[in-house]
Amino acid sequence: MSNFQFTEKTEKTIAQAQELTREFSHSQITPMHIATAMFDESEEGPGSSLLKSIINKAGGIPEEIERSFKKLLVRLPTQTPAPIEVSFSPQTGQLLRKAQEHQKKQKDSYISIDHVMLAFMDDDTCWKVFTENNITKVAFENAISQTRGNRRVESKTAEAGYEALSKYAIDMVALAEQDKLDPVIGRDDEIRRVIRVLSRRTKNNPVLIG
């Protein structure tokens, strides 16, 4: 662990994986524990799981993939009584080293959660879960790239900037495409005003309130 520099979100995920390992009475933290921990939203609330968001963008169903990982955990050998101390499995060591390779390749200062996600593609057991749920490597990589943007991971809280708009704002275009907007009645003047503001070549960063 001393060779790795993790972001806070990655540290929390590993800590949650450690708790899962004890909860299931396992002796080693596997990549499956880490993947399952990434679905947890108990601490930061609904919508906080980056993995769920990326799976959605890649064309998968997060709930089905989460169930698949939990089924794999149930099949792992257990220890009675449950171990107090747990360690990393060799596969987890490989996973973290692969994540570190992605970190260095992208010239980042810390190993972020998306580096670990990219490393899943090199873990046969984990990646099989994704492929069985119709997620391809290209779609997965594109979804991660779209979520991260062109940001560099230069602080331990770097992931807080991922998808900031989707956390604190509503994508009206997406709702319109899904036909989920309520009809607007008796607001013709207001609608024309909004259209004029949005059509300006300059000063075109309006904020709609109310």
CSV table of C-alpha atoms in Angstrom, one decimal:
chain,number,residue,atom,x,y,z
A,1,MET,CA,0.0,0.0,0.0
A,2,SER,CA,2.9,2.4,0.7
A,3,ASN,CA,3.8,2.3,-3.0
A,4,PHE,CA,0.4,3.7,-4.0
A,5,GLN,CA,-1.0,7.2,-3.8
A,6,PHE,CA,-4.8,7.0,-3.7
A,7,THR,CA,-7.5,9.7,-3.9
A,8,GLU,CA,-9.9,9.9,-1.0
A,9,LYS,CA,-12.6,8.2,-3.0
A,10,THR,CA,-10.3,5.3,-3.8
A,11,GLU,CA,-9.3,5.0,-0.2
A,12,LYS,CA,-12.9,4.9,0.9
A,13,THR,CA,-13.7,2.2,-1.7
A,14,ILE,CA,-10.9,0.0,-0.5
A,15,ALA,CA,-12.0,0.5,3.1
A,16,GLN,CA,-15.6,-0.5,2.1
A,17,ALA,CA,-14.2,-3.5,0.3
A,18,GLN,CA,-12.3,-4.5,3.5
A,19,GLU,CA,-15.6,-4.3,5.4
A,20,LEU,CA,-17.4,-6.4,2.8
A,21,THR,CA,-14.6,-9.0,3.1
A,22,ARG,CA,-15.2,-9.3,6.9
A,23,GLU,CA,-19.0,-9.2,6.4
A,24,PHE,CA,-18.9,-12.2,4.1
A,25,SER,CA,-16.3,-14.0,6.4
A,26,HIS,CA,-13.7,-14.0,3.7
A,27,SER,CA,-9.9,-13.9,4.5
A,28,GLN,CA,-8.8,-11.9,1.4
A,29,ILE,CA,-9.9,-8.7,-0.4
A,30,THR,CA,-10.5,-9.6,-4.0
A,31,PRO,CA,-11.1,-7.4,-7.1
A,32,MET,CA,-14.8,-8.5,-6.7
A,33,HIS,CA,-15.0,-7.0,-3.3
A,34,ILE,CA,-13.6,-3.7,-4.7
A,35,ALA,CA,-16.1,-3.7,-7.6
A,36,THR,CA,-19.0,-4.4,-5.3
A,37,ALA,CA,-17.9,-1.6,-2.9
A,38,MET,CA,-18.0,0.8,-5.8
A,39,PHE,CA,-21.8,0.4,-6.0
A,40,ASP,CA,-22.3,1.6,-2.4
A,41,GLU,CA,-24.0,5.0,-2.1
A,42,SER,CA,-24.8,4.9,1.6
A,43,GLU,CA,-22.2,7.6,2.6
A,44,GLU,CA,-22.6,10.1,-0.2
A,45,GLY,CA,-26.2,9.4,-1.1
A,46,PRO,CA,-28.1,8.3,-4.3
A,47,GLY,CA,-26.3,9.1,-7.5
A,48,SER,CA,-22.8,9.1,-5.9
A,49,SER,CA,-21.6,5.9,-7.5
A,50,LEU,CA,-19.4,6.7,-10.4
A,51,LEU,CA,-19.4,3.1,-11.5
A,52,LYS,CA,-23.2,3.0,-11.8
A,53,SER,CA,-23.1,6.2,-13.9
A,54,ILE,CA,-20.4,4.7,-16.2
A,55,ILE,CA,-22.3,1.4,-16.6
A,56,ASN,CA,-25.4,3.4,-17.6
A,57,LYS,CA,-23.4,5.3,-20.2
A,58,ALA,CA,-21.8,2.1,-21.5
A,59,GLY,CA,-25.2,0.6,-22.1
A,60,GLY,CA,-25.5,-1.7,-19.1
A,61,ILE,CA,-27.8,-2.1,-16.2
A,62,PRO,CA,-26.0,-1.3,-12.9
A,63,GLU,CA,-28.4,-3.3,-10.7
A,64,GLU,CA,-27.9,-6.5,-12.7
A,65,ILE,CA,-24.1,-6.1,-12.6
A,66,GLU,CA,-24.1,-5.4,-8.9
A,67,ARG,CA,-26.2,-8.6,-8.3
A,68,SER,CA,-23.8,-10.6,-10.4
A,69,PHE,CA,-20.8,-9.4,-8.3
A,70,LYS,CA,-22.7,-10.3,-5.1
A,71,LYS,CA,-23.4,-13.7,-6.4
A,72,LEU,CA,-19.7,-14.3,-6.9
A,73,LEU,CA,-18.9,-13.1,-3.4
A,74,VAL,CA,-21.4,-15.6,-1.9
A,75,ARG,CA,-19.6,-18.5,-3.7
A,76,LEU,CA,-16.2,-17.6,-2.3
A,77,PRO,CA,-14.8,-19.8,0.6
A,78,THR,CA,-15.7,-18.5,4.1
A,79,GLN,CA,-13.9,-18.7,7.4
A,80,THR,CA,-15.4,-19.4,10.8
A,81,PRO,CA,-15.0,-17.4,12.9
A,82,ALA,CA,-14.8,-14.5,10.6
A,83,PRO,CA,-11.2,-13.2,10.4
A,84,ILE,CA,-10.3,-10.0,12.2
A,85,GLU,CA,-7.5,-9.1,9.9
A,86,VAL,CA,-7.9,-9.4,6.1
A,87,SER,CA,-5.3,-9.1,3.4
A,88,PHE,CA,-5.2,-8.3,-0.3
A,89,SER,CA,-5.3,-11.3,-2.7
A,90,PRO,CA,-2.6,-11.6,-5.3
A,91,GLN,CA,-5.3,-10.6,-7.9
A,92,THR,CA,-6.0,-7.4,-6.0
A,93,GLY,CA,-2.3,-6.6,-5.9
A,94,GLN,CA,-2.3,-7.0,-9.7
A,95,LEU,CA,-5.4,-4.9,-10.1
A,96,LEU,CA,-3.9,-2.0,-8.1
A,97,ARG,CA,-0.6,-2.2,-10.0
A,98,LYS,CA,-2.5,-2.0,-13.2
A,99,ALA,CA,-4.4,1.0,-11.9
A,100,GLN,CA,-1.1,2.6,-11.1
A,101,GLU,CA,0.0,2.0,-14.7
A,102,HIS,CA,-3.1,3.9,-15.9
A,103,GLN,CA,-2.3,6.7,-13.4
A,104,LYS,CA,1.3,7.0,-14.7
A,105,LYS,CA,0.2,6.8,-18.3
A,106,GLN,CA,-2.2,9.7,-17.8
A,107,LYS,CA,0.4,11.6,-15.8
A,108,ASP,CA,-1.8,11.9,-12.8
A,109,SER,CA,-0.6,12.4,-9.2
A,110,TYR,CA,-3.0,10.0,-7.6
A,111,ILE,CA,-4.7,6.7,-8.3
A,112,SER,CA,-8.4,7.7,-8.8
A,113,ILE,CA,-11.4,5.5,-8.9
A,114,ASP,CA,-11.5,5.6,-12.7
A,115,HIS,CA,-8.0,4.1,-12.9
A,116,VAL,CA,-9.2,1.2,-10.8
A,117,MET,CA,-12.2,0.8,-13.1
A,118,LEU,CA,-9.9,0.7,-16.2
A,119,ALA,CA,-7.9,-2.0,-14.4
A,120,PHE,CA,-11.0,-4.2,-14.2
A,121,MET,CA,-10.6,-4.8,-17.9
A,122,ASP,CA,-7.5,-6.8,-17.1
A,123,ASP,CA,-9.0,-8.9,-14.4
A,124,ASP,CA,-10.6,-11.9,-16.0
A,125,THR,CA,-13.2,-12.6,-13.3
A,126,CYS,CA,-14.4,-9.0,-13.0
A,127,TRP,CA,-14.5,-8.3,-16.7
A,128,LYS,CA,-16.5,-11.5,-17.4
A,129,VAL,CA,-19.3,-9.9,-15.3
A,130,PHE,CA,-19.3,-6.8,-17.5
A,131,THR,CA,-19.2,-8.8,-20.8
A,132,GLU,CA,-22.0,-11.1,-19.7
A,133,ASN,CA,-24.0,-7.9,-19.2
A,134,ASN,CA,-23.3,-6.7,-22.8
A,135,ILE,CA,-20.6,-4.1,-22.0
A,136,THR,CA,-17.7,-3.9,-24.4
A,137,LYS,CA,-14.2,-2.5,-23.6
A,138,VAL,CA,-14.6,0.3,-26.1
A,139,ALA,CA,-18.0,1.4,-24.6
A,140,PHE,CA,-16.6,1.1,-21.0
A,141,GLU,CA,-13.4,3.2,-21.9
A,142,ASN,CA,-15.5,5.8,-23.7
A,143,ALA,CA,-17.9,6.1,-20.8
A,144,ILE,CA,-15.0,6.6,-18.4
A,145,SER,CA,-13.4,9.2,-20.7
A,146,GLN,CA,-16.7,11.0,-21.0
A,147,THR,CA,-17.2,11.1,-17.3
A,148,ARG,CA,-13.6,12.3,-16.5
A,149,GLY,CA,-13.3,14.7,-19.4
A,150,ASN,CA,-9.8,16.2,-19.8
A,151,ARG,CA,-9.2,16.7,-16.1
A,152,ARG,CA,-5.9,15.7,-14.4
A,153,VAL,CA,-6.0,14.0,-11.1
A,154,GLU,CA,-3.8,16.3,-9.1
A,155,SER,CA,-5.5,16.3,-5.7
A,156,LYS,CA,-6.9,13.6,-3.4
A,157,THR,CA,-10.5,15.0,-4.0
A,158,ALA,CA,-10.3,15.0,-7.8
A,159,GLU,CA,-13.4,12.9,-8.4
A,160,ALA,CA,-15.5,15.6,-6.8
A,161,GLY,CA,-15.3,17.5,-10.1
A,162,TYR,CA,-16.5,14.5,-12.2
A,163,GLU,CA,-20.0,15.1,-13.5
A,164,ALA,CA,-20.5,18.1,-11.3
A,165,LEU,CA,-23.3,19.5,-13.6
A,166,SER,CA,-25.3,16.2,-13.4
A,167,LYS,CA,-25.1,16.3,-9.6
A,168,TYR,CA,-26.2,19.9,-9.1
A,169,ALA,CA,-28.3,20.6,-12.2
A,170,ILE,CA,-31.0,19.1,-14.5
A,171,ASP,CA,-30.3,18.3,-18.1
A,172,MET,CA,-33.4,19.8,-19.8
A,173,VAL,CA,-32.3,18.6,-23.2
A,174,ALA,CA,-32.0,15.0,-22.0
A,175,LEU,CA,-35.5,15.3,-20.4
A,176,ALA,CA,-36.9,16.7,-23.7
A,177,GLU,CA,-35.4,13.9,-25.7
A,178,GLN,CA,-37.0,11.4,-23.3
A,179,ASP,CA,-40.4,13.3,-23.5
A,180,LYS,CA,-40.3,13.8,-19.8
A,181,LEU,CA,-41.0,17.6,-19.7
A,182,ASP,CA,-44.4,18.7,-18.5
A,183,PRO,CA,-46.3,20.9,-21.1
A,184,VAL,CA,-46.0,24.7,-20.5
A,185,ILE,CA,-49.3,26.5,-20.8
A,186,GLY,CA,-49.9,30.2,-20.8
A,187,ARG,CA,-46.2,31.2,-20.8
A,188,ASP,CA,-45.7,32.2,-24.5
A,189,ASP,CA,-44.0,35.5,-23.7
A,190,GLU,CA,-41.6,33.8,-21.2
A,191,ILE,CA,-40.7,31.1,-23.7
A,192,ARG,CA,-40.0,33.6,-26.5
A,193,ARG,CA,-37.8,35.5,-24.0
A,194,VAL,CA,-35.9,32.4,-23.2
A,195,ILE,CA,-35.4,31.6,-26.9
A,196,ARG,CA,-34.0,35.1,-27.5
A,197,VAL,CA,-31.6,34.8,-24.6
A,198,LEU,CA,-30.4,31.4,-25.7
A,199,SER,CA,-30.0,32.5,-29.3
A,200,ARG,CA,-27.6,35.4,-28.5
A,201,ARG,CA,-24.1,35.2,-30.0
A,202,THR,CA,-22.7,36.8,-26.9
A,203,LYS,CA,-23.8,36.7,-23.2
A,204,ASN,CA,-25.0,33.2,-23.9
A,205,ASN,CA,-24.6,31.7,-20.4
A,206,PRO,CA,-28.0,32.2,-18.9
A,207,VAL,CA,-29.2,30.7,-15.6
A,208,LEU,CA,-32.9,29.9,-15.5
A,209,ILE,CA,-34.4,30.2,-12.1
A,210,GLY,CA,-37.9,29.2,-11.1
